[in-house]
CSV table of C-alpha atoms and ligand atoms in Angstrom, one decimal:
chain,number,residue,atom,x,y,z
K,159,ASP,CA,-9.8,19.1,6.6
K,160,TYR,CA,-7.7,16.2,7.6
K,161,ARG,CA,-6.2,15.9,11.1
K,162,CYS,CA,-2.8,15.1,9.7
K,163,ARG,CA,-0.9,15.2,6.3
K,164,SER,CA,-0.5,11.5,6.5
K,165,ALA,CA,-4.1,11.3,5.0
K,166,PHE,CA,-2.6,12.1,1.6
K,167,LYS,CA,-0.5,8.9,1.6
K,168,LEU,CA,-3.6,6.7,2.1
K,169,ILE,CA,-5.5,8.8,-0.5
K,170,GLU,CA,-2.7,8.3,-3.0
K,171,MET,CA,-2.4,4.5,-2.4
K,172,ASP,CA,-6.2,4.0,-2.4
K,173,ASP,CA,-6.7,6.1,-5.6
K,174,LYS,CA,-4.2,3.8,-7.3
K,175,TYR,CA,-5.1,0.4,-5.9
K,176,ARG,CA,-8.8,0.8,-4.8
K,177,ILE,CA,-8.4,-0.8,-1.5
K,178,LEU,CA,-11.4,0.9,0.3
K,179,LYS,CA,-14.9,0.3,-1.0
K,180,PRO,CA,-18.3,1.3,0.2
K,181,GLY,CA,-19.7,-1.2,2.7
K,182,PHE,CA,-16.3,-2.5,3.8
K,183,SER,CA,-15.3,-2.9,7.4
K,184,ILE,CA,-11.9,-1.4,8.2
K,185,VAL,CA,-9.5,-1.8,11.1
K,186,ASP,CA,-7.0,1.2,11.4
K,187,CYS,CA,-4.0,0.3,13.6
K,188,GLY,CA,-2.1,3.2,15.1
K,189,ALA,CA,-5.0,5.5,14.2
K,190,ALA,CA,-4.2,8.7,16.2
K,191,PRO,CA,-4.8,11.5,15.4
K,192,GLY,CA,-7.3,10.0,13.0
K,193,ALA,CA,-6.5,11.2,9.5
K,194,TRP,CA,-6.4,7.7,7.9
K,195,SER,CA,-9.7,7.0,9.7
K,196,GLN,CA,-11.2,10.1,8.2
K,197,VAL,CA,-10.2,8.9,4.7
K,198,ALA,CA,-11.6,5.4,5.4
K,199,VAL,CA,-14.9,6.8,6.8
K,200,GLN,CA,-15.4,8.7,3.5
K,201,ARG,CA,-14.5,5.8,1.2
K,202,VAL,CA,-16.4,3.0,2.9
K,203,ASN,CA,-19.4,5.3,3.6
K,204,SER,CA,-19.5,4.4,7.3
K,205,THR,CA,-21.6,7.5,8.1
K,206,GLY,CA,-24.2,6.3,5.6
K,207,GLU,CA,-24.1,9.7,3.9
K,208,SER,CA,-24.5,8.2,0.5
K,209,THR,CA,-27.8,6.4,1.0
K,210,GLU,CA,-27.6,4.6,-2.3
K,211,LEU,CA,-24.3,2.9,-1.3
K,212,PRO,CA,-23.7,0.2,1.2
K,213,LYS,CA,-22.7,1.4,4.7
K,214,GLY,CA,-19.3,0.3,6.0
K,215,SER,CA,-17.5,0.5,9.4
K,216,VAL,CA,-14.2,1.9,10.7
K,217,ILE,CA,-12.5,0.9,13.9
K,218,GLY,CA,-9.4,2.7,14.9
K,219,ILE,CA,-6.9,1.5,17.6
K,220,ASP,CA,-4.1,3.5,19.3
K,221,LEU,CA,-2.1,3.8,22.5
K,222,LEU,CA,-3.2,7.4,22.5
K,223,ARG,CA,-6.5,9.2,22.8
K,224,ILE,CA,-8.2,10.0,19.6
K,225,ALA,CA,-10.8,12.8,19.3
K,226,PRO,CA,-14.3,11.4,18.3
K,227,LEU,CA,-15.0,11.1,14.6
K,228,ASP,CA,-18.4,10.6,13.0
K,229,GLY,CA,-18.5,7.1,11.3
K,230,ALA,CA,-15.6,5.7,13.3
K,231,GLN,CA,-15.3,3.8,16.6
K,232,PHE,CA,-12.0,4.2,18.5
K,233,LEU,CA,-10.3,1.9,20.9
K,234,CYS,CA,-8.0,4.3,22.7
K,235,SER,CA,-5.3,3.5,25.2
K,236,ARG,CA,-5.0,0.0,23.6
K,237,ASP,CA,-1.8,-1.8,22.6
K,238,ILE,CA,-2.1,-3.6,19.3
K,239,THR,CA,0.4,-6.2,20.6
K,240,ASP,CA,-1.9,-7.1,23.5
K,241,PRO,CA,-4.1,-10.2,22.9
K,242,SER,CA,-6.9,-8.6,24.8
K,243,THR,CA,-7.1,-5.9,22.1
K,244,HIS,CA,-7.5,-8.7,19.5
K,245,MET,CA,-10.3,-10.2,21.5
K,246,GLU,CA,-12.1,-6.9,21.9
K,247,LEU,CA,-11.8,-6.1,18.2
K,248,GLU,CA,-13.3,-9.5,17.3
K,249,ARG,CA,-16.3,-8.7,19.4
K,250,LEU,CA,-16.8,-5.3,17.8
K,251,LEU,CA,-16.3,-6.2,14.1
K,252,PRO,CA,-19.4,-7.0,12.1
K,253,GLU,CA,-19.4,-10.9,11.9
K,254,ALA,CA,-16.0,-10.7,13.6
K,255,GLN,CA,-14.5,-10.0,10.2
K,256,ALA,CA,-12.6,-7.1,8.5
K,257,ASP,CA,-12.3,-6.5,4.8
K,258,VAL,CA,-9.2,-4.4,5.2
K,259,ILE,CA,-6.6,-3.8,7.8
K,260,LEU,CA,-4.6,-0.6,7.7
K,261,SER,CA,-1.5,0.0,9.8
K,262,ASP,CA,0.4,3.3,9.9
K,263,MET,CA,1.8,2.4,13.3
K,264,ALA,CA,5.1,3.6,14.4
K,265,PRO,CA,6.9,3.2,17.7
K,266,ASN,CA,8.4,6.3,19.4
K,267,ALA,CA,11.7,6.9,17.5
K,268,SER,CA,14.7,6.1,19.6
K,269,GLY,CA,17.0,7.9,17.2
K,270,LEU,CA,18.8,4.6,16.5
K,271,ARG,CA,17.7,3.6,13.1
K,272,GLU,CA,18.3,-0.1,13.5
K,273,LEU,CA,16.5,-0.3,16.8
K,274,ASP,CA,13.5,1.7,15.4
K,275,HIS,CA,13.4,-0.7,12.5
K,276,GLU,CA,13.4,-3.8,14.7
K,277,ASN,CA,10.7,-2.4,17.0
K,278,LEU,CA,8.4,-1.5,14.1
K,279,VAL,CA,8.9,-5.0,12.5
K,280,THR,CA,7.9,-6.6,15.8
K,281,MET,CA,4.8,-4.5,16.0
K,282,CYS,CA,3.9,-5.4,12.4
K,283,LEU,CA,4.3,-9.1,13.1
K,284,SER,CA,1.9,-8.8,16.0
K,285,MET,CA,-0.5,-6.9,13.8
K,286,LEU,CA,-0.3,-9.9,11.3
K,287,ASP,CA,-1.4,-12.3,14.2
K,288,LEU,CA,-4.4,-10.1,14.4
K,289,ALA,CA,-4.9,-10.2,10.7
K,290,GLU,CA,-4.8,-14.0,10.8
K,291,ARG,CA,-7.8,-13.9,13.2
K,292,VAL,CA,-10.0,-11.3,11.7
K,293,LEU,CA,-9.3,-10.6,8.0
K,294,ARG,CA,-11.8,-12.2,5.6
K,295,THR,CA,-10.6,-14.4,2.8
K,296,GLY,CA,-9.6,-12.2,-0.1
K,297,GLY,CA,-9.1,-9.2,2.2
K,298,SER,CA,-6.3,-6.7,2.0
K,299,LEU,CA,-3.7,-5.1,4.2
K,300,VAL,CA,-1.6,-1.9,4.2
K,301,CYS,CA,1.4,-1.8,6.5
K,302,LYS,CA,3.9,0.8,7.1
K,303,TYR,CA,7.5,-0.3,7.8
K,304,TRP,CA,10.9,1.3,8.0
K,305,ASP,CA,13.3,-0.4,5.6
K,306,GLY,CA,16.1,-2.5,7.2
K,307,TYR,CA,17.5,-5.9,7.6
K,308,LEU,CA,14.3,-7.5,8.9
K,309,ALA,CA,12.1,-6.2,6.1
K,310,HIS,CA,12.5,-9.5,4.2
K,311,LYS,CA,11.1,-11.4,7.2
K,312,LEU,CA,8.0,-9.3,7.2
K,313,GLN,CA,7.7,-9.7,3.4
K,314,GLN,CA,8.1,-13.5,3.7
K,315,ARG,CA,5.3,-13.8,6.3
K,316,LEU,CA,3.1,-11.6,4.1
K,317,SER,CA,3.8,-13.7,1.1
K,318,LEU,CA,2.6,-16.8,3.0
K,319,MET,CA,-0.6,-15.1,3.9
K,320,PHE,CA,-1.4,-13.2,0.7
K,321,LYS,CA,-1.4,-13.9,-3.0
K,322,ASP,CA,-0.1,-10.5,-4.0
K,323,VAL,CA,2.4,-8.5,-2.0
K,324,ARG,CA,4.1,-5.3,-3.2
K,325,THR,CA,6.1,-2.4,-1.8
K,326,VAL,CA,4.7,1.1,-2.2
K,327,LYS,CA,6.4,4.4,-1.6
K,328,PRO,CA,3.7,7.1,-1.8
K,329,LYS,CA,4.9,10.5,-3.2
K,330,ALA,CA,3.4,12.1,-0.1
K,331,SER,CA,6.0,10.2,2.0
K,332,ARG,CA,9.3,12.2,2.4
K,333,LYS,CA,11.9,10.8,0.0
K,334,GLU,CA,14.7,10.9,2.5
K,335,SER,CA,12.7,8.9,5.1
K,336,ALA,CA,13.1,5.1,5.3
K,337,GLU,CA,9.3,4.8,5.4
K,338,LEU,CA,7.7,2.3,3.0
K,339,TYR,CA,4.4,0.4,2.8
K,340,PHE,CA,3.6,-3.1,2.1
K,341,LEU,CA,0.3,-3.5,0.1
K,342,ALA,CA,-0.9,-7.1,0.5
K,343,ARG,CA,-3.9,-8.3,-1.3
K,344,MET,CA,-6.0,-11.5,-1.6
K,345,PHE,CA,-5.7,-12.9,1.9
K,346,LYS,CA,-5.5,-16.7,1.9
K,347,LYS,CA,-7.3,-18.0,5.0
K,348,ARG,CA,-5.6,-21.1,6.6
O,285,LIG,N1,-2.4,7.1,10.4
O,285,LIG,C1,-2.5,8.1,11.5
O,285,LIG,C2,-3.2,9.3,11.0
O,285,LIG,O1,-3.3,9.4,9.7
O,285,LIG,O2,-3.7,10.1,11.8
O,285,LIG,C3,-1.1,8.5,12.0
O,285,LIG,C4,-0.4,7.3,12.8
O,285,LIG,S1,1.1,7.8,13.6
O,285,LIG,C5,2.2,7.9,12.3
O,285,LIG,C6,1.5,6.3,14.4
O,285,LIG,C7,0.7,5.9,15.6
O,285,LIG,O3,1.0,4.5,16.0
O,285,LIG,C8,0.9,6.7,16.9
O,285,LIG,O4,-0.3,7.5,17.2
O,285,LIG,C9,1.2,5.7,18.0
O,285,LIG,O5,0.6,6.0,19.2
O,285,LIG,C10,0.6,4.4,17.4
O,285,LIG,N2,1.2,3.2,18.0
O,285,LIG,C11,2.5,2.9,18.2
O,285,LIG,N3,2.6,1.8,18.8
O,285,LIG,C12,1.4,1.2,19.0
O,285,LIG,C13,0.8,0.1,19.6
O,285,LIG,N4,1.7,-0.9,20.1
O,285,LIG,N5,-0.5,-0.1,19.6
O,285,LIG,C14,-1.3,0.8,19.1
O,285,LIG,N6,-0.9,2.0,18.5
O,285,LIG,C15,0.4,2.2,18.5
């Protein structure tokens, strides 16, 4: 059982694009209550359940508490925009590197669509600073955003960082919501 229906969005994207592989190390930004981390744990084999496959790792980060999950390590009460979180993550990651960064982060909705959009883009840009530091060359990133006038700014930055950037709207995401995901692959290290 998944902790949240959002799991199905990641499952759908990963079934199509094969982002999560056994042995990979994953950073899950905005991980509470932990459904994406559950999917990641299964797909990278971070519990070591499949003994014939390489064993991966999953680190989840959130402002909120997250109930413990076998195969994952959680940094709770942490702000992704805080440089001290970036430093802590670098210490915890195997060889200070991640294969994939996932972000399903969302700020508390203000009810003002434009303000929510701006706040989420700002958080995503900060998450990209983190990606610059810890993502391995060739790595991938999945990032939720709410569509709006700054989306192209986020896309531009992603296009500088990655060889392949596309927009994905999973079927499991409500049609009427402005929610979209960027899938960025083949990270080019500077
Ligand atoms: N993917 C998660 C799952 O499947 O369980 C659901 C994530 S939920 C839609 C968005 C999360 O982003 C919230 O738990 C929220 O606390 C977190 N968040 C918002 N701003 C954050 C920040 N600055 N740093 C870390 N987490 C943040």
